[in-house]
Short mmCIF file of C-alpha atoms in Angstrom, two decimals:
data_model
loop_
_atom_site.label_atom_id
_atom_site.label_comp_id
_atom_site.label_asym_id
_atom_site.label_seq_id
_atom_site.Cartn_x
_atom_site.Cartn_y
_atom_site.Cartn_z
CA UNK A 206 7.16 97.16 -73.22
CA UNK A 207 9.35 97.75 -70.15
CA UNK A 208 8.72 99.61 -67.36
CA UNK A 209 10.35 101.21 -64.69
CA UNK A 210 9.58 101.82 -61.20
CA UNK A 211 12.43 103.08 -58.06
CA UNK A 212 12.57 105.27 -55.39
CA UNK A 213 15.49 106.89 -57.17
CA UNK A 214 14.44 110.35 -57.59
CA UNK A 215 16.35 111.97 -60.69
CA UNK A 216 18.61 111.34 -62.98
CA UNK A 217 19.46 107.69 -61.88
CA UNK A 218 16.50 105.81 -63.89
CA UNK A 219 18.06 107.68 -66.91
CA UNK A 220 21.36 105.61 -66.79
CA UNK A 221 19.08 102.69 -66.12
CA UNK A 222 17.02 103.54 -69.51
CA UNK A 223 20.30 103.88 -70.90
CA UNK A 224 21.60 100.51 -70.47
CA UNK A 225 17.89 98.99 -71.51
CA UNK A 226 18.28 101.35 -74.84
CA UNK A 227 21.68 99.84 -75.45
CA UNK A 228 20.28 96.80 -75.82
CA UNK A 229 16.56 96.48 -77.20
CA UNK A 230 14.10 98.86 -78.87
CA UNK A 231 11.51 98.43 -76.15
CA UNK A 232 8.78 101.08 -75.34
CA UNK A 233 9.69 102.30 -72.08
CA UNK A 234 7.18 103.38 -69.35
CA UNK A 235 7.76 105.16 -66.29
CA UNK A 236 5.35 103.97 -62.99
CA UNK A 237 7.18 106.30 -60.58
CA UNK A 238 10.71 106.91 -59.26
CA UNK A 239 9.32 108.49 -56.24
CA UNK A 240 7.93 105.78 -54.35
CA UNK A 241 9.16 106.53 -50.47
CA UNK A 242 12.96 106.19 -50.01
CA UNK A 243 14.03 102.58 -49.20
CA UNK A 244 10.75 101.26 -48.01
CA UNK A 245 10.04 97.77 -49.72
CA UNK A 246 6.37 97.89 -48.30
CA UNK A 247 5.03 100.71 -49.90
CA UNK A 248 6.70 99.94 -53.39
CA UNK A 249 5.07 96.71 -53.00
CA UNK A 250 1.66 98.00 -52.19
CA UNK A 251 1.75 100.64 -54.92
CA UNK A 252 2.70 97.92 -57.75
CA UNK A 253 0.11 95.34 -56.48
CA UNK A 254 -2.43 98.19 -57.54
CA UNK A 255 -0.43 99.10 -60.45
CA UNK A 256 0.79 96.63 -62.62
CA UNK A 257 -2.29 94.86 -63.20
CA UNK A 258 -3.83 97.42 -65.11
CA UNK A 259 -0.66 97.00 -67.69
CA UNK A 260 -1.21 94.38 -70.40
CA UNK A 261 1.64 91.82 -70.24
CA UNK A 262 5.02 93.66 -70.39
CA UNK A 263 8.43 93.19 -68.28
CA UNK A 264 8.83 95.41 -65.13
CA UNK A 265 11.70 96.96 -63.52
CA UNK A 266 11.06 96.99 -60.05
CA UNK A 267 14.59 98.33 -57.89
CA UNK A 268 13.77 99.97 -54.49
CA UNK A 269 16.38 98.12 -52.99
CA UNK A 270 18.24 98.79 -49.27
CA UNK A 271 20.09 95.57 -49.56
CA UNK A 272 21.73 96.96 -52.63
CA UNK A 273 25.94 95.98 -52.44
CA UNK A 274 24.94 93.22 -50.01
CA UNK A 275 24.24 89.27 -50.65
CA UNK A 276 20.66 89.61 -51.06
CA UNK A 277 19.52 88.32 -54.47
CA UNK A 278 18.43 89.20 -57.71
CA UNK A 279 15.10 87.53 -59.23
CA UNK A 280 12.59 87.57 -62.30
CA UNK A 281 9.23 86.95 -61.34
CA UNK A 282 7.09 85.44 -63.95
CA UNK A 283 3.22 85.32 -64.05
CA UNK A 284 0.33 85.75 -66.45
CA UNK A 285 3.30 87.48 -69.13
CA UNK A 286 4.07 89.51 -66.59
CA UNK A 287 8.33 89.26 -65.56
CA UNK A 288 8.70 91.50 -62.67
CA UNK A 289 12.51 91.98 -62.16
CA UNK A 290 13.31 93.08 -58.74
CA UNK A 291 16.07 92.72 -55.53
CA UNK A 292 14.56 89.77 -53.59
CA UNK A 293 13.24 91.84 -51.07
CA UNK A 294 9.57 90.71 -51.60
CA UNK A 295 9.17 94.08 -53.29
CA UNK A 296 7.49 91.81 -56.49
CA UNK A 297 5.13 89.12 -54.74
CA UNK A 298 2.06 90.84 -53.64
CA UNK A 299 2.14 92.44 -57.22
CA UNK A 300 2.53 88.96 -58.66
CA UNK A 301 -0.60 87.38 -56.21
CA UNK A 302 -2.96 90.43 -57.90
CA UNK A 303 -1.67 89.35 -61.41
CA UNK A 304 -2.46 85.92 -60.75
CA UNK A 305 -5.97 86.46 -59.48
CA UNK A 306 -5.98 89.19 -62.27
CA UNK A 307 -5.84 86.06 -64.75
CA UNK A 308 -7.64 83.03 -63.28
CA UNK A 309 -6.50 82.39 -59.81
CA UNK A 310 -5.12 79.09 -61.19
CA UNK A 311 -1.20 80.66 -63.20
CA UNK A 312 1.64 79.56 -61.12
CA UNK A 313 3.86 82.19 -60.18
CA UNK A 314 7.59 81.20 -61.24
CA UNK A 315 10.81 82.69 -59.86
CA UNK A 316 14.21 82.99 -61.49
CA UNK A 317 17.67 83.46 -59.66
CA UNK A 318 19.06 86.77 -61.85
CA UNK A 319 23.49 85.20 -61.80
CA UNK A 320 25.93 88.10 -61.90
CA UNK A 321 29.65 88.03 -61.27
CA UNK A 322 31.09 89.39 -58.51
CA UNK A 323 34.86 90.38 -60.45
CA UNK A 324 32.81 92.40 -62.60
CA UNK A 325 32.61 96.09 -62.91
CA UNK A 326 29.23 96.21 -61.26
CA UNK A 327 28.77 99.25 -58.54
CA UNK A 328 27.79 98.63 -55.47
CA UNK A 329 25.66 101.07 -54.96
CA UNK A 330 23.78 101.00 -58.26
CA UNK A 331 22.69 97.56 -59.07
CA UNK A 332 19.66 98.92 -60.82
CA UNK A 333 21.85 100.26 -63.83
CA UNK A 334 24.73 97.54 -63.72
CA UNK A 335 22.49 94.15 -62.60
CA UNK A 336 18.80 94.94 -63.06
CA UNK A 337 18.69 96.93 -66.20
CA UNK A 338 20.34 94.79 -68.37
CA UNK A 339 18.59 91.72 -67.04
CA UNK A 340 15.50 93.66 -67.58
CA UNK A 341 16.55 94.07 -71.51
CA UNK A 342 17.71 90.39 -71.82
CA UNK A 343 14.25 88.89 -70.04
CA UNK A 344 12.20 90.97 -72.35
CA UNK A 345 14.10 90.35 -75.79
CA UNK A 346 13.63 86.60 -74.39
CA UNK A 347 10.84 83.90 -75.63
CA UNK A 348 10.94 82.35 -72.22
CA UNK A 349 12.23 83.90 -68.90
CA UNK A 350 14.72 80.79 -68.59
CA UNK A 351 16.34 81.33 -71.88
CA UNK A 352 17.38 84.64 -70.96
CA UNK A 353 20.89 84.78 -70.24
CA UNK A 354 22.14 84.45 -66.51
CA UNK A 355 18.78 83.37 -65.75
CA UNK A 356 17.88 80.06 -63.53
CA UNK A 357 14.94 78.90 -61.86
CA UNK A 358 14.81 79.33 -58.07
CA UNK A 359 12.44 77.47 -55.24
CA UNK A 360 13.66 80.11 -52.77
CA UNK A 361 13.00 83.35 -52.11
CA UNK A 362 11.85 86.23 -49.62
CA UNK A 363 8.22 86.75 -49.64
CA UNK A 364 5.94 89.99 -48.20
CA UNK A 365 2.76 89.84 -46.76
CA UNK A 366 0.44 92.46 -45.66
CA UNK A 367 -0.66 92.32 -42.39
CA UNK A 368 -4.25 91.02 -41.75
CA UNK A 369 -6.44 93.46 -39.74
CA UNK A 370 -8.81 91.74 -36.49
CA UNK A 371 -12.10 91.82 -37.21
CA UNK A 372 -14.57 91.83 -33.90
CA UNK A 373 -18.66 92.37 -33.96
CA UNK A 374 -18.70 95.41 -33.87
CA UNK A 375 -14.51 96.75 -34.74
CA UNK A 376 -11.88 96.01 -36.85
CA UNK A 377 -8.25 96.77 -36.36
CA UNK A 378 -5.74 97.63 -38.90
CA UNK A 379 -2.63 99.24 -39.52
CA UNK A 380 -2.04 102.23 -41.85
CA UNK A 381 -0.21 100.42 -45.23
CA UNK A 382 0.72 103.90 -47.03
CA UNK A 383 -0.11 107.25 -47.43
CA UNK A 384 -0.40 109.00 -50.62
CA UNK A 385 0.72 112.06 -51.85
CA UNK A 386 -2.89 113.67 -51.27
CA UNK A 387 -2.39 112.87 -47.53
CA UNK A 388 -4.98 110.19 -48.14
CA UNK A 389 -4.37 107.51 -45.10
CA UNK A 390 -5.09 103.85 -46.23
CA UNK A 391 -5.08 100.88 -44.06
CA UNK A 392 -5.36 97.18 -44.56
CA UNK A 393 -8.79 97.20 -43.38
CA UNK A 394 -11.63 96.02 -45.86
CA UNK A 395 -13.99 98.42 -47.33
CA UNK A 396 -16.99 96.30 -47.44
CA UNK A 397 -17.06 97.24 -43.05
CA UNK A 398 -18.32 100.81 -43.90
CA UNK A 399 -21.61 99.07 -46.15
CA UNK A 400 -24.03 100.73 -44.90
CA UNK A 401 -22.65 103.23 -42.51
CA UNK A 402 -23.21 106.80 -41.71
CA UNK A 403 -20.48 107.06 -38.64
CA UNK A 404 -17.28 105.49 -37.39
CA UNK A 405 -15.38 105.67 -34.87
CA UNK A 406 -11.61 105.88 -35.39
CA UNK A 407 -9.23 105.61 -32.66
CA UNK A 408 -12.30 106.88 -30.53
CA UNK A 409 -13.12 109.83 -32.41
CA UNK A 410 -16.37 110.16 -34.36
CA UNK A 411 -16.20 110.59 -37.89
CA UNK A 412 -18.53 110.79 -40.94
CA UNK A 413 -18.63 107.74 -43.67
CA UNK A 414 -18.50 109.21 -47.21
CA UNK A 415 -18.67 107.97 -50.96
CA UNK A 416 -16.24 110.71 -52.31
CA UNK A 417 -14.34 113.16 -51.02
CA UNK A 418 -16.93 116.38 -52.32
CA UNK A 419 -19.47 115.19 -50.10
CA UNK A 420 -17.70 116.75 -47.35
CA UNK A 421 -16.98 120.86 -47.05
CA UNK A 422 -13.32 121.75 -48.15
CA UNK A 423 -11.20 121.35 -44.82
CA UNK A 424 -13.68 118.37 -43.09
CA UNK A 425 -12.34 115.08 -42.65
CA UNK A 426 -14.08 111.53 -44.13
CA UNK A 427 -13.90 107.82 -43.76
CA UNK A 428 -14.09 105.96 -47.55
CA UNK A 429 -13.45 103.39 -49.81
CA UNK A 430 -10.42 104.41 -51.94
CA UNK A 431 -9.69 102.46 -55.47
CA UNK A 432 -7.75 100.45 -53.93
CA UNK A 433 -10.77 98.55 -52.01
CA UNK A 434 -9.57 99.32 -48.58
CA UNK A 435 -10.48 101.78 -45.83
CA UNK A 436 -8.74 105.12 -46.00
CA UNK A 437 -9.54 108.26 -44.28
CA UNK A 438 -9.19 111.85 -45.83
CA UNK A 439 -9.45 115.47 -45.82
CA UNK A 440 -11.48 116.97 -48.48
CA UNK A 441 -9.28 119.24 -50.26
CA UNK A 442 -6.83 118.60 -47.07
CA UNK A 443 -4.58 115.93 -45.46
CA UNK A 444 -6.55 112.74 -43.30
CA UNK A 445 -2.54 111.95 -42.21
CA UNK A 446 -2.92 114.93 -40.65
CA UNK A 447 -6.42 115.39 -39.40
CA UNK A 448 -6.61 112.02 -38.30
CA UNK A 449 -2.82 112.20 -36.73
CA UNK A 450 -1.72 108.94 -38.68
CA UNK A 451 1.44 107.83 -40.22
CA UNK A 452 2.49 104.98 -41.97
CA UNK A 453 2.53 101.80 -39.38
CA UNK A 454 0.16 102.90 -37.05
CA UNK A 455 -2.31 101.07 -35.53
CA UNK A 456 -6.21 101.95 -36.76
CA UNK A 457 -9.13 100.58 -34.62
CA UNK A 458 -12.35 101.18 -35.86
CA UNK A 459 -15.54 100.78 -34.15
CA UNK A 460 -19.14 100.96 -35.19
#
């Protein structure tokens, strides 16, 4: 199994399942090709929640605004999962969740993807020309490193959420992503709602709910998304809105 994940919209991951088809029968799966245009962090938040519910396959991972510059290309191998992926950092925190997926105790290995500058490669398109094929080659491939092109690497760009700062009685947090409900998640633990009725968010009062339908269509809600973390909502509505938040904002929450 392959899949596929971009921020390319349509028809661009077609020419990318092209060049995979060209070369091995693989099942292909989509994840999304509309994660938010150019921005690494989100990708990389969505696929750390993502991938590990896949049994071990080989994912194409190319939201990629270095694309046509120096930046690398890299495999990222852990627990049978190869994420390929512009070395962005797009593929780490999705490898960290695999790894605690399996035992907390697989290494994570990283392989330099080599292609040739003289060559016909676009470059504005490395996800048909680089990443596809070495998508098809590392998943007809026993090991990652006999895959052709492929080396081991010791260096690469890593991403890291931020942390939130956790007081006696507050936290603050940043909003990570919003999703296409309008549902507003932060990096903030969901285990600081236990046991709360109220919270205050950015110094307005709001109620703490276990799903969505225990508010009125329209009312706005503090929860624990799937995801583990804080996020705040509308039912039936938009918490970006209601709670006027966008992605990199700054969340304090007091109790």
């Amino acid at each position: 199994m392959i899949t596929l994940a971009s921020d390319f919209g349509t028809p661009y991951p077609a020419a990318m399942k092209g060049v995979i088809l060209r070369q091995t029968d693989a099942r292909l799966v989509d994840i999304a090709h509309d994660f938010p245009r150019q921005d690494v962090r989100a990708a990389a938040f969505w696929l750390r929640e993502v991938l590990p519910e896949f049994p071990a396959a080989t994912h194409l991972v190319v939201v990629d605004p270095g694309v046509g510059t120096d930046r690398a290309a890299i495999v990222v191998e852990v627990a049978g999962h190869r994420i390929v992926a512009p070395d962005n950092g797009v593929a780490l925190p999705a490898a960290r969740r695999l790894k605690e997926r399996a035992d907390g105790e697989t290494e994570i290995q990283v392989y330099d993807i080599a292609y040739d500058d003289d060559t016909t490669a676009s470059n504005t398109f490395h996800g048909r020309d680089v990443f596809a094929p070495a998508a098809a080659r590392v998943h007809e491939a026993d090991a990652v490193a006999d895959a052709s092109g492929i080396s081991a690497t010791d260096e690469w760009v890593d991403l890291q959420f931020p942390d939130p700062v956790f007081d006696e009685d507050s936290a603050t947090g940043e909003v990570l992503v919003v999703d296409d409900f309008g549902n507003t998640i932060t990096n903030i633990p969901g285990h600081v709602l236990d046991d709360r009725q109220r919270v205050t968010v950015n110094g307005e009062s709001a109620p703490v709910r276990d799903a969505y339908a225990q508010m009125d269509s329209g009312e706005r809600l503090v929860t624990v998304g799937s995801h583990g973390n804080v996020e705040f909502a509308v039912n039936q509505g938009r918490g970006d809105e209601a709670f006027d938040l966008s992605v990199g904002d700054s969340v304090s929450l007091t109790w």
